[in-house]
Short mmCIF file of C-alpha atoms (C1' of nucleotides) in Angstrom, two decimals:
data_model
loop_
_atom_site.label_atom_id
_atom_site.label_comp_id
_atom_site.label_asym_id
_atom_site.label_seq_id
_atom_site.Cartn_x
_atom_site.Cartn_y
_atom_site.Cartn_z
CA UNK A 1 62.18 -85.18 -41.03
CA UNK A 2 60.82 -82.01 -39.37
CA UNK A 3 57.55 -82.65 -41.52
CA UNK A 4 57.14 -85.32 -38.81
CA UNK A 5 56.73 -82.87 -36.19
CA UNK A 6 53.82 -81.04 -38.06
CA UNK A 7 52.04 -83.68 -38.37
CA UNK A 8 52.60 -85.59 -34.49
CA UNK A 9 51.03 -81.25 -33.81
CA UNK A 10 48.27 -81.84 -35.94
CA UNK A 11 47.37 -85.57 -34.36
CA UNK A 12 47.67 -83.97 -31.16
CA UNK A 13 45.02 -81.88 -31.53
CA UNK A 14 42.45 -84.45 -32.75
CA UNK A 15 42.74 -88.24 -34.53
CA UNK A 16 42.54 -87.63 -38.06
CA UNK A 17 43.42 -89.25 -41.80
CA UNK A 18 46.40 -89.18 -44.01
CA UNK A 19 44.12 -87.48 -46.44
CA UNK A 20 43.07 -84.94 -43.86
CA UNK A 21 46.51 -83.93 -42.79
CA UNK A 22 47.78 -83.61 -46.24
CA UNK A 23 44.91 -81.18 -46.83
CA UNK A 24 45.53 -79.22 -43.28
CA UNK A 25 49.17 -78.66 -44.37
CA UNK A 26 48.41 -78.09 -48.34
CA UNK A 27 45.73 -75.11 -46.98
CA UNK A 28 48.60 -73.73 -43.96
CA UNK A 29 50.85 -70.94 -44.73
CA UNK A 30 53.09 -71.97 -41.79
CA UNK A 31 53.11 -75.40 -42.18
CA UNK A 32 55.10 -75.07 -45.66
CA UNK A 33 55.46 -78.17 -46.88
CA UNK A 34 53.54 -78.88 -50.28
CA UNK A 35 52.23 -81.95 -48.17
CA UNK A 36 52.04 -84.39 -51.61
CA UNK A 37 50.93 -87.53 -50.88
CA UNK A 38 54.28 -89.28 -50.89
CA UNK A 39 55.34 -87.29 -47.69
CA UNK A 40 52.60 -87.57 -45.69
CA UNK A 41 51.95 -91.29 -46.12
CA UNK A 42 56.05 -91.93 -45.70
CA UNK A 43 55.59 -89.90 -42.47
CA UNK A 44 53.04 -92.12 -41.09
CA UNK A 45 54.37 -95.08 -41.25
CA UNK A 46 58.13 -93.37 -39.59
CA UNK A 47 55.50 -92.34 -37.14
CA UNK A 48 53.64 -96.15 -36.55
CA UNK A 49 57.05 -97.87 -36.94
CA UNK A 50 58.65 -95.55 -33.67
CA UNK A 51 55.28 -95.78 -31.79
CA UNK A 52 54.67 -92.37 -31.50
CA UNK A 53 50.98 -92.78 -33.58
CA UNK A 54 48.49 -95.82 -34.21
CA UNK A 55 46.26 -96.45 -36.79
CA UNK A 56 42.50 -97.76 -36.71
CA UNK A 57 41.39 -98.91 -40.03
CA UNK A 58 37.57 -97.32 -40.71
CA UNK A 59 35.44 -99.69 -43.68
CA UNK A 60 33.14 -97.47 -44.92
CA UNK A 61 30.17 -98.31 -47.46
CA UNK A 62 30.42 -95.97 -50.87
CA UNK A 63 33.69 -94.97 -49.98
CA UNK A 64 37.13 -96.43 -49.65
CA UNK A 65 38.78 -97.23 -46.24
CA UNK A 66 39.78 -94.57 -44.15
CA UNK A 67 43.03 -94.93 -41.96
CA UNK A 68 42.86 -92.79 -38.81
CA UNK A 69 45.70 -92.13 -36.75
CA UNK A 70 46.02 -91.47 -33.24
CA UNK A 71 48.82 -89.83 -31.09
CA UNK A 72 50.42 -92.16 -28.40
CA UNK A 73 51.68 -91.00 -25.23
CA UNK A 74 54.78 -91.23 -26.79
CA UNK A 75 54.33 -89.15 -29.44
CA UNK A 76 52.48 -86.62 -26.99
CA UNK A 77 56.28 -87.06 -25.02
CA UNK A 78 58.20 -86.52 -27.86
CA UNK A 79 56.61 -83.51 -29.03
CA UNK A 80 56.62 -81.81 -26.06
CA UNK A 81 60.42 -82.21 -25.93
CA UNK A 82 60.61 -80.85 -29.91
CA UNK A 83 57.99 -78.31 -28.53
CA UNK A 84 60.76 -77.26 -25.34
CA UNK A 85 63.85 -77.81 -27.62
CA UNK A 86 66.00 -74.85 -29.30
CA UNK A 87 63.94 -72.87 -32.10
CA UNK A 88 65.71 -72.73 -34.83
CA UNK A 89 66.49 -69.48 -37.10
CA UNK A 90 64.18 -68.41 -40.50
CA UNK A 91 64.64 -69.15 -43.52
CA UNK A 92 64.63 -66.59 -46.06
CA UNK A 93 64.59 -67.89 -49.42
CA UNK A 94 64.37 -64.86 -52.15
CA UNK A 95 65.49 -65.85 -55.72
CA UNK A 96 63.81 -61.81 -55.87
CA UNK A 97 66.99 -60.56 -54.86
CA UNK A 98 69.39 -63.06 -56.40
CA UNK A 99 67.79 -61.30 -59.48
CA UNK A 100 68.10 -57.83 -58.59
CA UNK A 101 72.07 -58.70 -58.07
CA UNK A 102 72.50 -58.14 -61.35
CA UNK A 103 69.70 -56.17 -62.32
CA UNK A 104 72.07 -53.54 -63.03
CA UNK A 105 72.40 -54.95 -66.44
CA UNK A 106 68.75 -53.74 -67.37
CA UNK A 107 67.87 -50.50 -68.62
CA UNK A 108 65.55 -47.96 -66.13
CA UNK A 109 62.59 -49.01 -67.87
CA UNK A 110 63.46 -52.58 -67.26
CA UNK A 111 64.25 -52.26 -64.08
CA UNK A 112 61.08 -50.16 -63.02
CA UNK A 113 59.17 -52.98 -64.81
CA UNK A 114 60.11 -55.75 -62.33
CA UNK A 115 60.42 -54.04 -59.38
CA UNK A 116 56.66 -52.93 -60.11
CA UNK A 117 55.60 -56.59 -61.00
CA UNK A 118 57.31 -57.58 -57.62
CA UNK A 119 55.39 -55.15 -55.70
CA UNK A 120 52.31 -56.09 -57.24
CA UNK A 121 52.90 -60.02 -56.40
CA UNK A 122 53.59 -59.21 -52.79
CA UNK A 123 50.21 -56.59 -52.92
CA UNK A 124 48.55 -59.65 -53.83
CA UNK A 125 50.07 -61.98 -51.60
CA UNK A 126 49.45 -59.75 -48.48
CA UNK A 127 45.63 -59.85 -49.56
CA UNK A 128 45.68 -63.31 -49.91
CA UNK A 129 47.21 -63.98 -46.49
CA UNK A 130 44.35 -61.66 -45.12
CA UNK A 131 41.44 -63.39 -46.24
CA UNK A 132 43.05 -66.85 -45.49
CA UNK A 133 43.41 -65.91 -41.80
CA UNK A 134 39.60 -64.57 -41.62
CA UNK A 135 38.73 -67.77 -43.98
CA UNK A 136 41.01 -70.58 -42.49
CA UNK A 137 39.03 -74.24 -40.90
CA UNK A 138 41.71 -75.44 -39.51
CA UNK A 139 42.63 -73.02 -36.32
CA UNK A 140 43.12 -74.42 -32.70
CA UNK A 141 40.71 -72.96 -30.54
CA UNK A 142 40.90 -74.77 -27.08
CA UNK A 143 42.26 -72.18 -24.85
CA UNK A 144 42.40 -68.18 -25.20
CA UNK A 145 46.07 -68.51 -25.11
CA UNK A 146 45.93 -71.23 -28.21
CA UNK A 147 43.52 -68.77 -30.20
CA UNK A 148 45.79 -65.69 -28.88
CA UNK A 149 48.90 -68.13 -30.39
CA UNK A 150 47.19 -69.06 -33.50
CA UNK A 151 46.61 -65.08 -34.20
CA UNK A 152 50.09 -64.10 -33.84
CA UNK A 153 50.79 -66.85 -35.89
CA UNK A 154 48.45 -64.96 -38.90
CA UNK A 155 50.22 -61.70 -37.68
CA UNK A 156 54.08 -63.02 -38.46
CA UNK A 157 53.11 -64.31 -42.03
CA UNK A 158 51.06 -61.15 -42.81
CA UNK A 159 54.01 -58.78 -41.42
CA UNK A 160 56.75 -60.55 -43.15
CA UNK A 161 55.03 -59.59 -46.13
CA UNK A 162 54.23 -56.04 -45.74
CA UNK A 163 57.71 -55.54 -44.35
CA UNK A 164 58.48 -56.88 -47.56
CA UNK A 165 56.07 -54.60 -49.44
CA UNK A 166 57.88 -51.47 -47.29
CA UNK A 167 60.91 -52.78 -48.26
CA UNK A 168 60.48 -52.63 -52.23
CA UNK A 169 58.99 -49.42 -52.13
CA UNK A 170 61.88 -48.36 -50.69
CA UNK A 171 64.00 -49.41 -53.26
CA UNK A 172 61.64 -48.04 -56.11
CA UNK A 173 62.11 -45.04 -54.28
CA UNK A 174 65.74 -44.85 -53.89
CA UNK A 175 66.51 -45.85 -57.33
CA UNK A 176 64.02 -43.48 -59.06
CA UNK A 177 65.65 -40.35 -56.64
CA UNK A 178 68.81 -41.39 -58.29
CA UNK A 179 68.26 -42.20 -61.45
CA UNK A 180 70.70 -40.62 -64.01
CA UNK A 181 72.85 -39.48 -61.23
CA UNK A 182 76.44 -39.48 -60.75
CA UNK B 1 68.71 -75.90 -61.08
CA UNK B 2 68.11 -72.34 -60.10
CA UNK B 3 71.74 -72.20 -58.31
CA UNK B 4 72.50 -71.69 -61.62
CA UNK B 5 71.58 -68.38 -62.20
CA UNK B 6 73.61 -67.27 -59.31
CA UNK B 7 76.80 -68.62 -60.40
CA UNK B 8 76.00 -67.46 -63.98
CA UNK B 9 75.13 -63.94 -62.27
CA UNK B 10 78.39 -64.19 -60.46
CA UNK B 11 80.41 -64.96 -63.84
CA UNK B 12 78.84 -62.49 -65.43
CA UNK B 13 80.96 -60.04 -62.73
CA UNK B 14 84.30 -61.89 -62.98
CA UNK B 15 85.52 -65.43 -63.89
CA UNK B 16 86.29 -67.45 -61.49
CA UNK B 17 86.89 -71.20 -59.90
CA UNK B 18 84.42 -73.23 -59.01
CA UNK B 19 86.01 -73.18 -55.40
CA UNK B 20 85.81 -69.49 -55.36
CA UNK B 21 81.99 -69.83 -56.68
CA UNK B 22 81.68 -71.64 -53.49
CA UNK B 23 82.88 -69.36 -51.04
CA UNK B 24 80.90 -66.45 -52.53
CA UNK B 25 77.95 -68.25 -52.25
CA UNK B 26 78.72 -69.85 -48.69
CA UNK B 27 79.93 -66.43 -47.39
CA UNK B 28 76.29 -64.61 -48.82
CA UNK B 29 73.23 -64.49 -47.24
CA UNK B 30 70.69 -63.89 -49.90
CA UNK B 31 72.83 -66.95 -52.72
CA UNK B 32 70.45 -68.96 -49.44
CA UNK B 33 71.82 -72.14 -50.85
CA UNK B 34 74.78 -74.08 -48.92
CA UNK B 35 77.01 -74.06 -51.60
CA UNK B 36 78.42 -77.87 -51.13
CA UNK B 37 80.84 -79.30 -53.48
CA UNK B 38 78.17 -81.75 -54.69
CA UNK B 39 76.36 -78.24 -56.06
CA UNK B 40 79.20 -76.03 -57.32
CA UNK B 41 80.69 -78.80 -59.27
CA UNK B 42 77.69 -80.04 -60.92
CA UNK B 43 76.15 -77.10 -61.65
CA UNK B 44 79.36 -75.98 -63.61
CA UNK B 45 79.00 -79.04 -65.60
CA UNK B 46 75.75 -78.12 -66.43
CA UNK B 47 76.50 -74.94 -67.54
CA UNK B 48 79.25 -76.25 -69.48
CA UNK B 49 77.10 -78.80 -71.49
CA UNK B 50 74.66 -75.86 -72.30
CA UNK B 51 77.38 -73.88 -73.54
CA UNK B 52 76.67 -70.93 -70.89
CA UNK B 53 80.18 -71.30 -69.50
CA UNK B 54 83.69 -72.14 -71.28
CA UNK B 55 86.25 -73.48 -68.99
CA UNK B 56 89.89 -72.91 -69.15
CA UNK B 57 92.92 -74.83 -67.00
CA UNK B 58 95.73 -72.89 -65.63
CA UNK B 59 98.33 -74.69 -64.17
CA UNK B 60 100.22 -73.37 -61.03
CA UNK B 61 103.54 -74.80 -59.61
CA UNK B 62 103.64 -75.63 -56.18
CA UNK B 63 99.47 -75.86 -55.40
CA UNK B 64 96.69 -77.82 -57.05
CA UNK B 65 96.10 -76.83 -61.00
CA UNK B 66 92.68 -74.38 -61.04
CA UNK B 67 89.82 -74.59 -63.46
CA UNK B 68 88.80 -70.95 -64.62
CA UNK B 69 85.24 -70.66 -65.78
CA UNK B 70 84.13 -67.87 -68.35
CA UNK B 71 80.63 -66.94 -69.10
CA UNK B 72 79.82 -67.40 -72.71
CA UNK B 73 77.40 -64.83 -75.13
CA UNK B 74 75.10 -67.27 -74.85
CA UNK B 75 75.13 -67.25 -71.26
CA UNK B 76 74.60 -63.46 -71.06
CA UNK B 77 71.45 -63.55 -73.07
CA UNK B 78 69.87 -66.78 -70.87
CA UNK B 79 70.72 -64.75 -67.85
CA UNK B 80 69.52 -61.69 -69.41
CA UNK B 81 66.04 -63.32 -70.18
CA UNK B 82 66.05 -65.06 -66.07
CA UNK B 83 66.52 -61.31 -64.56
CA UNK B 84 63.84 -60.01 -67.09
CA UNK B 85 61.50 -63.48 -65.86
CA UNK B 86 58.56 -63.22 -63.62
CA UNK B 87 59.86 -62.62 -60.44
CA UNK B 88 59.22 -65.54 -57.91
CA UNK B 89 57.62 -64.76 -54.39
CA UNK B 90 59.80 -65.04 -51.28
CA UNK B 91 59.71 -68.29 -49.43
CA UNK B 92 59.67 -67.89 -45.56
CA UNK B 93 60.28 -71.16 -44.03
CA UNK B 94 59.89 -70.64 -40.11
CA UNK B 95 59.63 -74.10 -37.94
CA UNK B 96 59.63 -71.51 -34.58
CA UNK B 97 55.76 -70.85 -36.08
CA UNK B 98 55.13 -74.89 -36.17
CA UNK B 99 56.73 -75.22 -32.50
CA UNK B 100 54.25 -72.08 -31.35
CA UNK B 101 51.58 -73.27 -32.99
CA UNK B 102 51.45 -76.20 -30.35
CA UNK B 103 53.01 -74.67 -27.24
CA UNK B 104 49.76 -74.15 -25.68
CA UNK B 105 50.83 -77.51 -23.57
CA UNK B 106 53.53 -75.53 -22.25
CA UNK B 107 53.39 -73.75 -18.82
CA UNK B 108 53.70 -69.88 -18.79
CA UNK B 109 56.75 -70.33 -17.76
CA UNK B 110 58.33 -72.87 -20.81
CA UNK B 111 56.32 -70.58 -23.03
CA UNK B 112 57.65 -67.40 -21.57
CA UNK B 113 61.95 -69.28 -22.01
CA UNK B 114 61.06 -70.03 -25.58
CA UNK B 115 60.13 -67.23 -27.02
CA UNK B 116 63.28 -65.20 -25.18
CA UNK B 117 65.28 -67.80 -26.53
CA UNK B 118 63.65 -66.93 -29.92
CA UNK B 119 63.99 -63.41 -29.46
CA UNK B 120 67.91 -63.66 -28.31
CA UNK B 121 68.54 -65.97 -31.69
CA UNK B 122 67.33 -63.29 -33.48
CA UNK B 123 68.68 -60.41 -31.83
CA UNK B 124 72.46 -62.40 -32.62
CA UNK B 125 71.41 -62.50 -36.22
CA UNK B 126 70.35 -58.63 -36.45
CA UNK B 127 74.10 -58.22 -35.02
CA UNK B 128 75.95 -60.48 -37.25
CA UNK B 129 74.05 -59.33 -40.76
CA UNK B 130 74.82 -55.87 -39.50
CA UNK B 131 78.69 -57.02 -39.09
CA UNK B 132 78.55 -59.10 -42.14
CA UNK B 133 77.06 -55.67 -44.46
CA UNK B 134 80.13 -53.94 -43.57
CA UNK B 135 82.59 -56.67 -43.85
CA UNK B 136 81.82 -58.89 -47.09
CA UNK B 137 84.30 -58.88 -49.29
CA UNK B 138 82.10 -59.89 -52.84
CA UNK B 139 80.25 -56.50 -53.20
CA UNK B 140 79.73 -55.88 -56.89
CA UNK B 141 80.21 -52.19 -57.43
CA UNK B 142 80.79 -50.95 -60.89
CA UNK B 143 78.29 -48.38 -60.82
CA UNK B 144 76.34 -46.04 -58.33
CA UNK B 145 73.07 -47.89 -59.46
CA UNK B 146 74.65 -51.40 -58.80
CA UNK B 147 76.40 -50.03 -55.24
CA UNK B 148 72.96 -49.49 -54.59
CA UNK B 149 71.31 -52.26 -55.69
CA UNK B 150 73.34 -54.46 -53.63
CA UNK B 151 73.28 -52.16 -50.45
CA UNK B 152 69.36 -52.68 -51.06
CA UNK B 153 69.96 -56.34 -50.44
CA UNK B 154 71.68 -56.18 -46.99
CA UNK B 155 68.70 -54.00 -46.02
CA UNK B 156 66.09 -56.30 -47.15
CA UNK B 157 67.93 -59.28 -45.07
CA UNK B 158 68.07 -57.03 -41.79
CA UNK B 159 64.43 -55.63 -42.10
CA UNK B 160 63.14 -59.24 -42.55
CA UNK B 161 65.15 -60.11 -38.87
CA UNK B 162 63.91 -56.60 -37.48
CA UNK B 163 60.40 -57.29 -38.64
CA UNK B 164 60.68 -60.73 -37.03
CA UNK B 165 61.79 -59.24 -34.02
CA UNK B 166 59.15 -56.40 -33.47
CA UNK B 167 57.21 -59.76 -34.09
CA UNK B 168 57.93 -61.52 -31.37
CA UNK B 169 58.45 -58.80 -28.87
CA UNK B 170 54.81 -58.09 -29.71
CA UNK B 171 54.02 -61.96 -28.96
CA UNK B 172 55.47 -61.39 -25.52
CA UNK B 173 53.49 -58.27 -24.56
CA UNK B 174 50.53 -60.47 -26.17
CA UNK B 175 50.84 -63.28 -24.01
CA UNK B 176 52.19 -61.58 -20.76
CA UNK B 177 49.64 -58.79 -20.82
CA UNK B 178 46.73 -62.01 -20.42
CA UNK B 179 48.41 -64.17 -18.47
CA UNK B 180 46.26 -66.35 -15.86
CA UNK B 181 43.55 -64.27 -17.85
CA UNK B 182 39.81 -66.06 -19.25
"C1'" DG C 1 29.80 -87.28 -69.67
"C1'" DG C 2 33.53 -84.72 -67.56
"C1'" DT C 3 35.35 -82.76 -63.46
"C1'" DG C 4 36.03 -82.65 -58.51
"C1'" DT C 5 36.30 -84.81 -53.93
"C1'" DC C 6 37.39 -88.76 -50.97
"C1'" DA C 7 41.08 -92.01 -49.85
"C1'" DT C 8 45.00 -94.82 -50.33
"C1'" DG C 9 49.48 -95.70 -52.10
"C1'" DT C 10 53.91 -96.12 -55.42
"C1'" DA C 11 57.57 -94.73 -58.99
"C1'" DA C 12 60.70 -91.81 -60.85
"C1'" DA C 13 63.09 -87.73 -60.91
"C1'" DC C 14 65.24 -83.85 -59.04
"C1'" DA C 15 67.43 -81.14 -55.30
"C1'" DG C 16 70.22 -80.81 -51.41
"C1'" DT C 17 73.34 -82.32 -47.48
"C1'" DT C 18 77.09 -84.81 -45.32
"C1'" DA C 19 80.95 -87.11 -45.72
"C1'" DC C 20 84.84 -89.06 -48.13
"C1'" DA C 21 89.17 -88.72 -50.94
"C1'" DT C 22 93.52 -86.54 -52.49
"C1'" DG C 23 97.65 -83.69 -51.87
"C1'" DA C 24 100.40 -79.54 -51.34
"C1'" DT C 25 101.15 -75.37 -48.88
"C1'" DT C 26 100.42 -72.08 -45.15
"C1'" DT C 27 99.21 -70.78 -40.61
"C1'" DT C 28 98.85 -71.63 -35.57
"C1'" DA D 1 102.71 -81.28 -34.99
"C1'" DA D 2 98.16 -80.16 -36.03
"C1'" DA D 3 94.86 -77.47 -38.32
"C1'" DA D 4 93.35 -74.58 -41.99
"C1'" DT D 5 93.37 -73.12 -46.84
"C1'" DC D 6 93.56 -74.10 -51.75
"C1'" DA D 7 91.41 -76.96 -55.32
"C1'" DT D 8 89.15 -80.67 -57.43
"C1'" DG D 9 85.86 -84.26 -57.45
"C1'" DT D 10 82.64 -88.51 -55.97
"C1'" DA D 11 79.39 -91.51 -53.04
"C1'" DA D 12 75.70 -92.16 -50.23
"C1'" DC D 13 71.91 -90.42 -48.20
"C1'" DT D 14 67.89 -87.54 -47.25
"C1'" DG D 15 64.22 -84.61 -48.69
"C1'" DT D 16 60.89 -82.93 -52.01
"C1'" DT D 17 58.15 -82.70 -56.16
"C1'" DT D 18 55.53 -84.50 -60.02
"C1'" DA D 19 53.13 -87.92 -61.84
"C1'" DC D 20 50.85 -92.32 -61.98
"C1'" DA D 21 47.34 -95.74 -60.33
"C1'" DT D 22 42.82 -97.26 -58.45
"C1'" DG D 23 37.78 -96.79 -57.63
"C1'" DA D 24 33.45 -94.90 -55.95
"C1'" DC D 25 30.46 -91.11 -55.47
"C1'" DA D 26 28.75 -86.25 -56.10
"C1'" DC D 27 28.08 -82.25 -58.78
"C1'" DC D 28 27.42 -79.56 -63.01
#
DNA sequence: GGTGTCATGTAAACAGTTACATGATTTT
DNA sequence: AAAATCATGTAACTGTTTACATGACACC
């Protein structure tokens, strides 16, 4: 599971609780997993039973047990190697435009009407994404390079969705220049 | 399911088998889904069960008897109602963002190999979209607005690999540009 | 007194992928 | 002779989401 990976990134920064990385990866834009309980805690114990983590149980009084896991040298091996191996491609996933496929079906009005809503989501979205990256706790800081990193990382999410934004102004633009043509 | 729109969107242009479903889907970019067996098939049983679809068997000497699939009234209006729906925000699922986010424990010079190799993968895949706009064979096209429509669709997939790769070329003027720096 | 946070975990359902199975015809 | 295409379908597995369950404390 490439979840997996996320987290062994995450422990390798600093020792921390199923609870905390399930609420690292629920507040990340990047990390896109919805990070329910039922995959982090499966994760962990993948992780224990290959060696690549180990766990310290924490008693606590006025508060349940905490588990914390820590990254093995193992791990720290075996995520380097993930780290150096082939990226792999993005994933674009846009039921948007499996609608507009046969949008042609709707009258002008209609039509205007979603793309408009659309453009409003992604307004919203690209806000959104803005104050996260100002408002964000969890953001590597060790190294100028790792904050430099961590920035472009804020850059790519916030760019993919003005391009996106760009892109559906376009199309209002082209289909309202047209409109009752031909 | 939401697979299921798409195939009722693609009945809605023409009926068809549940194998040619398949390679529509398989052979488009923006239907994202894989388009296995296991999906086609069950989906049309679905749709059958709701009444969407009718089916109809046509026997054929000499190759393997095809079942014909029809959308239904009923199956106009649900799809209809789906296109009119809230539209649903773009999902952009990028592991190369988790693998950065921990490459500060690479040298300059791993660092400096992955993100060519990142910005080669996605150079191929502004090339082949590019090849794959002019080539496709399922191009819906019964009106100027619907040409349209769809061409809008090839451009969205090609300006979300062109933004991604003004992305990363920016990363490497980023990174280079403060190397050895602080 | 109800809601939210801390902290762990499990159960059930749904979605998606890979691989298997069949069998004829067509292409290399 | 082998591989690919046409055409249907199933089995097994993996991945993901939603919901349930417990129990204490803090906040409103």
């Amino acid at each position: 599971m490439s979840i997996n990976y996320a987290i062994l990134g995450i422990l390798s920064y600093k020792s921390y609780t199923g609870y905390d990385i399930k609420k690292i990866i629920q507040d990340s834009t990047f990390m896109y997993w919805s990070g329910n309980n039922n995959q982090i805690y499966k994760s962990l114990i993948e992780l224990l039973d290959e060696d690549l983590v180990t766990s310290e149980i924490q008693h606590q009084e006025s508060s349940p047990s905490k588990k914390i896991y820590t990254i093995t040298d193992k791990g720290l091996i075996k995520l380097k190697n993930w780290i150096l191996s082939e990226p792999s491609l993005p994933e674009f996933k846009n039921m948007f435009l499996v609608q507009m496929a046969w949008s042609d079906s709707l009258s002008s009005e209609e039509l205007n009407e979603l793309l408009a809503k659309y453009e409003n989501d992604i307004k919203t979205q690209i806000i959104m994404q803005k104050e996260k990256r100002v408002r964000d706790a969890f953001k590597p800081n060790r190294t100028t390079r790792e904050f430099r990193l961590w920035d472009l990382i804020y850059d790519n999410i916030i760019s993919s969705y003005e391009n996106e934004l760009i892109w559906i102004q376009k199309v209002k633009r082209m289909l309202i220049s047209t409109e009752g043509g031909e």
